[in-house]
CSV table of C-alpha atoms in Angstrom, one decimal:
chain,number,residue,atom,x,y,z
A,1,UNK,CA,0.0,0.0,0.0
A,2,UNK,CA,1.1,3.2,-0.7
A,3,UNK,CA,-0.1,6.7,1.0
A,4,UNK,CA,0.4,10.2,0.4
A,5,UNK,CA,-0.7,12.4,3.2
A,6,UNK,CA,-0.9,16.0,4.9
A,7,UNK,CA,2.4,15.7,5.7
A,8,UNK,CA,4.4,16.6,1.9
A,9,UNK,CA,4.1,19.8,0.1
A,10,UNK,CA,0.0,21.2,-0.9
A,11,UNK,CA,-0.6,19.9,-4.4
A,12,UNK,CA,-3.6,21.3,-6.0
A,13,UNK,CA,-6.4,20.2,-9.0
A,14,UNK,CA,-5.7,23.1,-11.2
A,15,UNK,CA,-8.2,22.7,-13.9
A,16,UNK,CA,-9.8,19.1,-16.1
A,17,UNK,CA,-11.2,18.7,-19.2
A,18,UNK,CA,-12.2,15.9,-21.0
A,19,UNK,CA,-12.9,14.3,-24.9
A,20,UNK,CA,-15.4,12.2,-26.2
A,21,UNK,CA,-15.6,11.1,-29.6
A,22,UNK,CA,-18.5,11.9,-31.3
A,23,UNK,CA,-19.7,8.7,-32.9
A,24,UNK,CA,-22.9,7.3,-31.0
A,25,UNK,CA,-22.8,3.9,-30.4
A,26,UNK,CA,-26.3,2.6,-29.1
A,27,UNK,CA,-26.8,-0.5,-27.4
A,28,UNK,CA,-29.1,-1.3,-29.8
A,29,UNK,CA,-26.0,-1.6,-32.4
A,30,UNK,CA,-23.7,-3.1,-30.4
A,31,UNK,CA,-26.1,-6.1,-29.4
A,32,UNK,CA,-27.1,-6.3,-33.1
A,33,UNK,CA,-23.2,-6.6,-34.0
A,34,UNK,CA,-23.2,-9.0,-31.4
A,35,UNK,CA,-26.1,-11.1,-30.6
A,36,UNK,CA,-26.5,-9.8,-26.9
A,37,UNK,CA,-30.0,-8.5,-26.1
A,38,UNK,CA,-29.6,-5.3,-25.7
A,39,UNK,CA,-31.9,-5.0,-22.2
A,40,UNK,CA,-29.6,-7.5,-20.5
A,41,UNK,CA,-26.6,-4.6,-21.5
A,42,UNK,CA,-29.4,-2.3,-19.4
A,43,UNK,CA,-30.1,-3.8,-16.9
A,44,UNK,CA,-26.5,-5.7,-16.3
A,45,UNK,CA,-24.4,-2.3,-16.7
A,46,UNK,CA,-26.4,0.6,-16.9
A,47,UNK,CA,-25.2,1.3,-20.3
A,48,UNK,CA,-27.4,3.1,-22.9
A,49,UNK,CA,-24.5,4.6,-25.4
A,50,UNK,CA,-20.9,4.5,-25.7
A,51,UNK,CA,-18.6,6.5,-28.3
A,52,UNK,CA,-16.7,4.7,-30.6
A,53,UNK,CA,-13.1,6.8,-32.0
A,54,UNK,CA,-13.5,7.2,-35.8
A,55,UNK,CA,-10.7,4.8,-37.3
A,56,UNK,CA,-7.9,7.4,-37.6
A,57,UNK,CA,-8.6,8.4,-34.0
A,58,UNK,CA,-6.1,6.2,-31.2
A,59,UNK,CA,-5.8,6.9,-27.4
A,60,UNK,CA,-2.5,8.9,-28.1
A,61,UNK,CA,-4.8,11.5,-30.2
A,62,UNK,CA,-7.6,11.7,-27.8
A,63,UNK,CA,-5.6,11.8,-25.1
A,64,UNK,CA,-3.7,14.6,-27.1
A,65,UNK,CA,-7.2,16.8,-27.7
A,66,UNK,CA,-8.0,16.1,-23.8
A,67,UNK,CA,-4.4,17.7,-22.9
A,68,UNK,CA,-5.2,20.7,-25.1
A,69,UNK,CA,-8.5,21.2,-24.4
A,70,UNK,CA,-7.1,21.1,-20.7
A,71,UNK,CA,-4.1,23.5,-21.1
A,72,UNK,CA,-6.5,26.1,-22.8
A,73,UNK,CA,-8.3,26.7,-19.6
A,74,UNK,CA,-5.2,27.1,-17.6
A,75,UNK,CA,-2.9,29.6,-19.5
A,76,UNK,CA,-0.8,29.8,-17.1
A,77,UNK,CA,0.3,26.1,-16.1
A,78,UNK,CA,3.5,25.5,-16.8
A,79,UNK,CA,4.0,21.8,-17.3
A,80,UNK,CA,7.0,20.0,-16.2
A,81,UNK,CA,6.1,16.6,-16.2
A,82,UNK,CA,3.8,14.5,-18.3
A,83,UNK,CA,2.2,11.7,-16.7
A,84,UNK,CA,-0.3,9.5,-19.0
A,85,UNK,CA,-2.4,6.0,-18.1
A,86,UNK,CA,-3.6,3.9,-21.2
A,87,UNK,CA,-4.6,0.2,-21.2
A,88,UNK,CA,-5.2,0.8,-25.3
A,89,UNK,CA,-1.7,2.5,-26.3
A,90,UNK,CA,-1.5,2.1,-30.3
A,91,UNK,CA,1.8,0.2,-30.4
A,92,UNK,CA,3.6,-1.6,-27.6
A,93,UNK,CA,6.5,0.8,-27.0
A,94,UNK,CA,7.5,3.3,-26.8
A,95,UNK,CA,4.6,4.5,-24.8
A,96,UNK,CA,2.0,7.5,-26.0
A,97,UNK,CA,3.5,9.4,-23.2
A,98,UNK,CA,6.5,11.3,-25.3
A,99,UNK,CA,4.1,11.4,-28.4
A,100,UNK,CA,2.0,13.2,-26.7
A,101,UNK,CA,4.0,15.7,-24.5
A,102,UNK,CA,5.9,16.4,-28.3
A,103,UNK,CA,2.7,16.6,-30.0
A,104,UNK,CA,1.6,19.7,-27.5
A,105,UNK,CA,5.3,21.3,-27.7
A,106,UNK,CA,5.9,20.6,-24.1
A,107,UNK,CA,9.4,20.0,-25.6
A,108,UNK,CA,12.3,17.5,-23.5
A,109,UNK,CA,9.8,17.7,-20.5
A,110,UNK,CA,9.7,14.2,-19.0
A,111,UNK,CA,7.0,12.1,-20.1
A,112,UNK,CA,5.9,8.8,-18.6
A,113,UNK,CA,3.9,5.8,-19.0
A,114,UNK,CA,1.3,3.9,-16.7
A,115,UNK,CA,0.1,1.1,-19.1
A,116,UNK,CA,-2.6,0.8,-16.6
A,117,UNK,CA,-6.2,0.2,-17.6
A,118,UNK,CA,-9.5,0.8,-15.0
A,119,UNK,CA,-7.0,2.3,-11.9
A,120,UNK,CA,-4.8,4.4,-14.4
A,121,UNK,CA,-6.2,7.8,-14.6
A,122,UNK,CA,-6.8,7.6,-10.5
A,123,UNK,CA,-3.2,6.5,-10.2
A,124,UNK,CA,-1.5,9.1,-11.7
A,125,UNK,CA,-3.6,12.0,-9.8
A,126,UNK,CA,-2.0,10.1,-7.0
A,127,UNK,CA,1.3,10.3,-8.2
A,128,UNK,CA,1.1,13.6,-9.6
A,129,UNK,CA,0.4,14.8,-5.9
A,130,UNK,CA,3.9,13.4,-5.0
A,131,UNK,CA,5.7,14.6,-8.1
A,132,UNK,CA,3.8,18.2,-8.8
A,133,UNK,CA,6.3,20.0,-5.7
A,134,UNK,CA,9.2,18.1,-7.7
A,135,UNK,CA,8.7,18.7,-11.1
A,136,UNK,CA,6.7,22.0,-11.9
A,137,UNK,CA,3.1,21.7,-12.8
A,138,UNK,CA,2.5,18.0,-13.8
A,139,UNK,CA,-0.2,17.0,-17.0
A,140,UNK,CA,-1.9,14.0,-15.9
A,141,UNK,CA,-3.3,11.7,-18.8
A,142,UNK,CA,-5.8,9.2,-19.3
A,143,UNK,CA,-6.9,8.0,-22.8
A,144,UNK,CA,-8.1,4.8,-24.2
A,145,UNK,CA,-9.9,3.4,-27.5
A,146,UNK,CA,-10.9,0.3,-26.1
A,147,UNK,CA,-13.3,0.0,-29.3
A,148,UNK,CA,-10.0,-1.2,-31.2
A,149,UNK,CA,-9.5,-3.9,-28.5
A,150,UNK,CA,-12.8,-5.4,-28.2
A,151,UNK,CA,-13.3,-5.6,-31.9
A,152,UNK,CA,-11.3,-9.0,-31.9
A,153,UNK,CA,-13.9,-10.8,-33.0
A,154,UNK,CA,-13.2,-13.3,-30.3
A,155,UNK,CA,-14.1,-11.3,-27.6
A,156,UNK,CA,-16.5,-12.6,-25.2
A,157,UNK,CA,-19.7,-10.6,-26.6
A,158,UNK,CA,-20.9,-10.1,-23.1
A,159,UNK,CA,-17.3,-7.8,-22.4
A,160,UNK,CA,-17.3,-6.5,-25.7
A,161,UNK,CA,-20.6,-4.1,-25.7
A,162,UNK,CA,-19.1,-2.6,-22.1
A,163,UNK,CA,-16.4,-0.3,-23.2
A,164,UNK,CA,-16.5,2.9,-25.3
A,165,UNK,CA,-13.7,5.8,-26.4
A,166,UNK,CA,-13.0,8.9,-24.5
A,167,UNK,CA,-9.8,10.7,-22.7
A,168,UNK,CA,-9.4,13.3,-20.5
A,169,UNK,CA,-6.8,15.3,-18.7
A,170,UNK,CA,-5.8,17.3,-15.6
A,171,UNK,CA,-3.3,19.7,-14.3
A,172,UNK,CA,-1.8,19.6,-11.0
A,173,UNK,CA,0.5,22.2,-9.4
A,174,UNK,CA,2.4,22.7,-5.8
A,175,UNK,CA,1.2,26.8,-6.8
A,176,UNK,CA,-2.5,27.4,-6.8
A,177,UNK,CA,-5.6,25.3,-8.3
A,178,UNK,CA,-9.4,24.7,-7.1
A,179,UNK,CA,-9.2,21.8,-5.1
A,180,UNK,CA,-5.9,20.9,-3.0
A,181,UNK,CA,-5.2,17.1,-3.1
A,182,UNK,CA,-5.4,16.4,0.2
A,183,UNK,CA,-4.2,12.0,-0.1
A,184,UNK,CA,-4.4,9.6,-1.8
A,185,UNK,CA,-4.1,5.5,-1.2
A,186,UNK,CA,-2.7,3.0,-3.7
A,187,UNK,CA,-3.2,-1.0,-3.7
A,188,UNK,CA,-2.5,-3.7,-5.7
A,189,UNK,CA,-2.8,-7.6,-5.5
A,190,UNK,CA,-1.8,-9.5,-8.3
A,191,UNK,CA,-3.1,-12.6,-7.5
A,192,UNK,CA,-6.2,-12.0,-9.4
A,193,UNK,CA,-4.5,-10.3,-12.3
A,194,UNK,CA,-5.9,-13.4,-14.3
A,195,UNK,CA,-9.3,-12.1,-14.1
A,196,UNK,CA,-9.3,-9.2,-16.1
A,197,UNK,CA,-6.4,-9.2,-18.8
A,198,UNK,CA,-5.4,-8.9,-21.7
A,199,UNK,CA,-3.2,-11.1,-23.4
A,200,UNK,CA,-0.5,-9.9,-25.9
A,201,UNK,CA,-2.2,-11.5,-28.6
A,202,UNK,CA,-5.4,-12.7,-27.3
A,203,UNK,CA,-9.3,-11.1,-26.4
A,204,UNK,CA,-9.7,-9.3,-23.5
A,205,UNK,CA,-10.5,-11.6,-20.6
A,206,UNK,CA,-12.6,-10.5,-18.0
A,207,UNK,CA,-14.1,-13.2,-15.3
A,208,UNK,CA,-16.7,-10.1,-14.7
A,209,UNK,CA,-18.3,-12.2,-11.2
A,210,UNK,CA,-15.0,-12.2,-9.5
A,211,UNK,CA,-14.4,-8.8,-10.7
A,212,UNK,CA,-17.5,-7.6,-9.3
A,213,UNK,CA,-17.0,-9.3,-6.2
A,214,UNK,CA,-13.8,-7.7,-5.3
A,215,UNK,CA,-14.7,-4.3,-6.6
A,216,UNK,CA,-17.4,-4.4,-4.0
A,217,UNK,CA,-15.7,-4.3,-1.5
A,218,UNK,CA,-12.7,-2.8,-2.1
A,219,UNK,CA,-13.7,0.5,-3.5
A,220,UNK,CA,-15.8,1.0,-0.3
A,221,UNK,CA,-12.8,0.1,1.5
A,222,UNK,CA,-10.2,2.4,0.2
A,223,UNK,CA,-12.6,5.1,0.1
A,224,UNK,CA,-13.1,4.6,3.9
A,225,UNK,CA,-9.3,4.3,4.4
A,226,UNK,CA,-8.8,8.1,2.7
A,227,UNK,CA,-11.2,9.2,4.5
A,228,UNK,CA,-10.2,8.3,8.1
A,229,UNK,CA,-6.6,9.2,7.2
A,230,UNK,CA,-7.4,12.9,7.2
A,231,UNK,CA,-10.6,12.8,9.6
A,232,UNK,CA,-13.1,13.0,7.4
A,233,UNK,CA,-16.4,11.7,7.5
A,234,UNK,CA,-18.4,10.1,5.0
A,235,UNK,CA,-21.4,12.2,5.0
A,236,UNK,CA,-19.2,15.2,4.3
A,237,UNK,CA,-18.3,14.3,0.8
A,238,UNK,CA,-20.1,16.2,-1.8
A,239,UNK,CA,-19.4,14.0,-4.4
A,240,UNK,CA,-17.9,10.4,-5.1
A,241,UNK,CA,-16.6,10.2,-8.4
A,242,UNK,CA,-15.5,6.7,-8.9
A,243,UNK,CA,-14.6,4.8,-11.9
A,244,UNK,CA,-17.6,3.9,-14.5
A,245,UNK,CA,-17.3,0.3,-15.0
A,246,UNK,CA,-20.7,-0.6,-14.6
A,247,UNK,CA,-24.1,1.5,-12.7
A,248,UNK,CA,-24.8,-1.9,-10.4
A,249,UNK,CA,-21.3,-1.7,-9.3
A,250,UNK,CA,-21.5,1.9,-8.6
A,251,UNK,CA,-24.7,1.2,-6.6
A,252,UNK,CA,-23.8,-1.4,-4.7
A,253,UNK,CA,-20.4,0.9,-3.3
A,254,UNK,CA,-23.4,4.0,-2.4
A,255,UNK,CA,-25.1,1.2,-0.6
A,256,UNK,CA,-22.2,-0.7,1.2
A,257,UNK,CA,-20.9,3.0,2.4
A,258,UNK,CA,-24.6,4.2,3.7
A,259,UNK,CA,-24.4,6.8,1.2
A,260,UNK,CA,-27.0,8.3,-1.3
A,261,UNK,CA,-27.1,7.3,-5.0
A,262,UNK,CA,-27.0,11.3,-6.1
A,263,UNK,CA,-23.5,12.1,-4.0
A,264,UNK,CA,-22.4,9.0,-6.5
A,265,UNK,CA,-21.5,10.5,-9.8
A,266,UNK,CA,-22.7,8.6,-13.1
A,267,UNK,CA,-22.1,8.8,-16.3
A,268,UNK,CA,-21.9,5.6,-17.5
A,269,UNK,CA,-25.2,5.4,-19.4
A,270,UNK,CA,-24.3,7.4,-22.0
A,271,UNK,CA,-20.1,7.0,-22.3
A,272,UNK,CA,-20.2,2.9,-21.0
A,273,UNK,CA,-16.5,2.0,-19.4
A,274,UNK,CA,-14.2,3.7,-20.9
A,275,UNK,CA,-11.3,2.0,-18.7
A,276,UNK,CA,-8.7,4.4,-17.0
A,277,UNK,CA,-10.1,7.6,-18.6
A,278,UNK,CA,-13.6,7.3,-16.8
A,279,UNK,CA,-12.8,8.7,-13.6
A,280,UNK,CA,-11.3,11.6,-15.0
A,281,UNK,CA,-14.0,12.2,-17.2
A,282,UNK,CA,-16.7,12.2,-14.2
A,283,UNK,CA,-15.0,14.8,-12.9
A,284,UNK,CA,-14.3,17.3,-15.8
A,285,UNK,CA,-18.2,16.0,-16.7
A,286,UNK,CA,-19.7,16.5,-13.3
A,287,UNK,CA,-18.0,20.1,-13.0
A,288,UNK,CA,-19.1,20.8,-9.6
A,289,UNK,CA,-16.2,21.8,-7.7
A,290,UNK,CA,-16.1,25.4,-8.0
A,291,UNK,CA,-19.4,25.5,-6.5
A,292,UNK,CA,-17.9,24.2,-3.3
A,293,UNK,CA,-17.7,26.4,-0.4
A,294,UNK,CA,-13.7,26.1,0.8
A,295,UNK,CA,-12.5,22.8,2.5
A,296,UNK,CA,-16.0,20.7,0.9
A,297,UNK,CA,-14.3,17.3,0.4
A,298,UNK,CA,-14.5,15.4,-2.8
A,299,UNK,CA,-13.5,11.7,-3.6
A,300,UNK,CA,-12.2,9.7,-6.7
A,301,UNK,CA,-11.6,6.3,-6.8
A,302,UNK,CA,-11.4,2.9,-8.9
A,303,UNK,CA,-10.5,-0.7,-9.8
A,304,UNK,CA,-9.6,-2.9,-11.9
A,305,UNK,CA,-6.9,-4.7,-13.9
A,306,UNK,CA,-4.0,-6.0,-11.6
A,307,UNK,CA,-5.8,-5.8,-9.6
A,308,UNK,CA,-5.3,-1.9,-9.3
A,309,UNK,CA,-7.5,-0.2,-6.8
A,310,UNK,CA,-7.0,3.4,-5.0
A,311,UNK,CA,-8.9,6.6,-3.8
A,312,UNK,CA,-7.6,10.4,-4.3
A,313,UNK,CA,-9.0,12.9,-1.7
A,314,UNK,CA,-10.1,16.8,-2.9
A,315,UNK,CA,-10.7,19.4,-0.5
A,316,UNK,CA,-12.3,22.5,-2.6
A,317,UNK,CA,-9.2,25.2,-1.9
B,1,UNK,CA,-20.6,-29.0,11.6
B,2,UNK,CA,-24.0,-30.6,10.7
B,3,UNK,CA,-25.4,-30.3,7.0
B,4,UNK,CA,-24.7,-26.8,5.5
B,5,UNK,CA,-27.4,-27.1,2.8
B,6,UNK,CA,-30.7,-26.3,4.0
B,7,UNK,CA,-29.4,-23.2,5.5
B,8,UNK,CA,-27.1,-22.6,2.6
B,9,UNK,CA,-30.1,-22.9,0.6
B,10,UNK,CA,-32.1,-20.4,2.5
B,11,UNK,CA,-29.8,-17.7,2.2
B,12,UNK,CA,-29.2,-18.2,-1.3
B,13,UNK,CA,-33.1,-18.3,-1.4
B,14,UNK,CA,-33.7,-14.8,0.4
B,15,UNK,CA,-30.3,-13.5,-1.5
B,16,UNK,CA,-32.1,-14.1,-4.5
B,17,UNK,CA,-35.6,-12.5,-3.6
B,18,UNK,CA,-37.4,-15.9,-4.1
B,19,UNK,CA,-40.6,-16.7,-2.8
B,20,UNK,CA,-40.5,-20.4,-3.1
B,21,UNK,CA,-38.1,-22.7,-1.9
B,22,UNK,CA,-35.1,-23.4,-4.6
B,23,UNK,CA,-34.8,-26.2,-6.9
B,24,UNK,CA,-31.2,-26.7,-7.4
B,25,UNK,CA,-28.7,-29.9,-7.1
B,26,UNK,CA,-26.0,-29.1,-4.6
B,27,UNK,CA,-23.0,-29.4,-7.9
B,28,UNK,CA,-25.4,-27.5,-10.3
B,29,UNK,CA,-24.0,-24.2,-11.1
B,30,UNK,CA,-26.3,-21.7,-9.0
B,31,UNK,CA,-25.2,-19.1,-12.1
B,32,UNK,CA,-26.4,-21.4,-15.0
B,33,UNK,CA,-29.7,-21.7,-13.2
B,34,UNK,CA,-30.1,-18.1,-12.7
B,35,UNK,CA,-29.9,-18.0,-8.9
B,36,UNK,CA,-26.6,-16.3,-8.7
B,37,UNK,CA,-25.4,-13.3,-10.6
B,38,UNK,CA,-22.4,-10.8,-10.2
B,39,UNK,CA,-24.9,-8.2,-8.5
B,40,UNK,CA,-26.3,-11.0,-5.9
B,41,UNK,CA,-22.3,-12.2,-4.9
B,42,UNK,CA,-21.3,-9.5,-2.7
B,43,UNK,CA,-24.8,-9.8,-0.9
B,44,UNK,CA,-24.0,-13.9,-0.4
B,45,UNK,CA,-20.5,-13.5,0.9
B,46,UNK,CA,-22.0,-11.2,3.9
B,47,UNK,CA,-24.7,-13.1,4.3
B,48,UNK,CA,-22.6,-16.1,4.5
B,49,UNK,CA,-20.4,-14.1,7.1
B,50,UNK,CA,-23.1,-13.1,8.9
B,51,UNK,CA,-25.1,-16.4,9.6
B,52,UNK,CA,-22.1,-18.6,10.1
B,53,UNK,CA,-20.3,-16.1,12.1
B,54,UNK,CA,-16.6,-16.4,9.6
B,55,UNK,CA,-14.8,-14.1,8.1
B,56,UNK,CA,-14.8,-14.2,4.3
B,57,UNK,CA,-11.1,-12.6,3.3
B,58,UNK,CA,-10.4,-11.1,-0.3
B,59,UNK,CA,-8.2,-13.1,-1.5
B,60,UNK,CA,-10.9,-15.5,-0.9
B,61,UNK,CA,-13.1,-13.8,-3.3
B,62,UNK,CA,-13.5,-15.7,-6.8
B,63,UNK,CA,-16.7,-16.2,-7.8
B,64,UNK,CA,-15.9,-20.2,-8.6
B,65,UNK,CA,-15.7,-20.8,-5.0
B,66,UNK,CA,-19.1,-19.9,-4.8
B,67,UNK,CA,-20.4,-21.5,-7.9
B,68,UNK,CA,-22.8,-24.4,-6.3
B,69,UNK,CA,-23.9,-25.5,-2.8
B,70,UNK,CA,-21.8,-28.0,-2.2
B,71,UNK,CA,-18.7,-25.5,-3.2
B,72,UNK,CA,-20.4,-22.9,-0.4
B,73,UNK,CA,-20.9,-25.5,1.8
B,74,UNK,CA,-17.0,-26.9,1.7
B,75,UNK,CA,-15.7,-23.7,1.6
B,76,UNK,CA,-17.5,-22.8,4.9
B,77,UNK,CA,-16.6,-25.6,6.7
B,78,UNK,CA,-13.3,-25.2,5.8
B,79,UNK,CA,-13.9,-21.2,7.6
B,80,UNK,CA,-15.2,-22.4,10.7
């Protein structure tokens, strides 16, 4: 386990922003392509639509229009690190990471990896916290086109109509932002990295019952174990932004923490699990923070692949 | 520990909102016959905790272990 707490230098959200490729993808057309009813897609996962990256589109250049989308509403950031999470890179190596940080002219800035799916995008807000007081104003990364990996034709059809396109990206800084970063806890267990991989050439596996099981509880867990780190209550958080794998999942954390269903963000009907990007997207999507009166807590967290699990703590600055 | 499967079968029985009592062979899958699902799995492991007084750990959770009464039934005995 690893925690960041109140004791290293303030690190603050500075500003999000997000991309979503505008091809539609209904369930309708995905069950059609696949033979899955689409009410059991409904009523399993919550998913309505997801968007599908037109074929020229890859996670380096969504996560590329994220970043300048994000860097337009904060004129002043100066980056000095790039950090970027993607379980659908285009090639194996080298990572998007440098194509990206070269692609905005963030010239010999250092750029890095975390071929992470699911946990990714959470992940590197974590780390970014650490690395922001080190390295200048950090741009944070998460971008996938899981529509190119569940394509395969021999992916299970019940995984394939799940995921959809989209990236988004942040900007972190030891200066000034809207929402200090407050902690953040890491896990991992790789004992059950079996049940959701994906082979190097091979479908993407995902043993979704087992999946569920441990998501359930240990997203409620990890939120908990921010939370009591800094003293914090449950039924101060304003909003849970968690990542978008599926709306049951999402439930069942709101009811396993005694919380409401609205204070748990979703957008998963219309954008389906778009893997490490999801998170990130709730938040530049749910765009409440500024509305926060000062010290208003906020919490992001997910799981998956790994497993991977953590939970990054906001307090509105 | 006496037979497992009547009360095994109960819980399953309320986890799964059904109103009369289950028809299912203690090695059938509870998943195939539409007893168990992903959504009903975190419900079953607490409920298990709960009326047999163990302590289910994560690395315990795998949704095979779960998969028929007999595999609930071995797997708590082996708890207690």
């Amino acid at each position: 386990m690893t925690t960041a707490t109140a004791g290293q230098p303030a690190a603050f959200l500075v500003h999000v922003a997000c991309y979503l490729p505008a091809r539609v993808v209904t369930s309708a057309e995905v069950a059609a392509a696949r033979g899955v009813d689409p009410e059991w897609i409904r009523t399993t996962s919550g998913i309505e639509e997801r968007r599908y990256g037109a074929p020229d589109e890859t996670a380096e250049t969504m996560g590329i229009e994220a970043a300048r989308r994000c860097l337009a509403g904060a004129p002043d950031a100066s980056i000095g690190m790039v950090l970027m999470s993607t379980g659908s890179a285009s090639r194996r190596w080298p990572g998007p990471a440098t194509t990206v940080a070269t692609a905005l002219g963030l010239g010999s800035v250092p750029a890095l990896d975390l071929p992470m799916p699911s946990a990714g995008g959470v992940s590197a807000l974590a780390l970014a916290q650490a690395l922001a007081p080190l390295h200048g104003d950090v741009l944070v990364i998460a971008a996938e086109k899981m529509s190119d990996i569940v394509a395969r034709p021999d992916t299970h059809p019940n995984v394939a109509v799940l995921f959809g396109d989209g990236a988004a990206a942040c900007i972190v800084s030891a200066r000034r932002g809207v929402a200090r970063i407050l902690g953040s806890v890491l896990h991992s267990d790789g004992a059950f990295a079996d049940a959701l991989h994906l082979p190097v050439d091979g479908p993407l596996h995902m043993d979704g019952r087992t999946i569920i099981m441990q998501a359930a509880r240990k997203l409620p867990q990890v939120i908990l174990e921010v939370l009591d780190q800094h003293a914090i209550g449950l039924s101060a958080v304003r909003m849970f932004l968690l990542h978008q794998a599926n709306l049951n999942l999402l439930r069942q954390v709101s009811k396993t923490l005694g919380v409401a269903d609205e204070v748990v963000f979703s957008n998963i009907r219309g954008y389906g699990n778009t893997s490490s990007a999801s998170a990130l997207i709730a938040l530049a999507e749910w765009d409440g923070l500024s509305a926060l009166e000062t010290g208003a807590p906020v919490v992001l967290a997910a799981f998956g692949a790994g497993l991977q699990w953590g939970a990054v703590l906001l307090v509105r600055a | 520990m006496t037979d497992l499967h009547p009360q095994i079968l109960a819980i399953l029985q309320n986890i799964a909102d059904v109103k009369s009592p289950l028809s299912v062979g203690p090695d059938d899958s509870l998943f195939d016959a539409g007893i168990l699902d992903s959504f009903l799995l975190p419900g079953l492991v607490t409920a298990l905790e709960k009326a047999f007084g163990i302590k289910i750990p994560d690395a315990d959770l795998s949704s095979q272990r779960f998969e028929t009464v007999n595999r609930i039934a071995e797997y708590v005995r082996s708890r207690s």
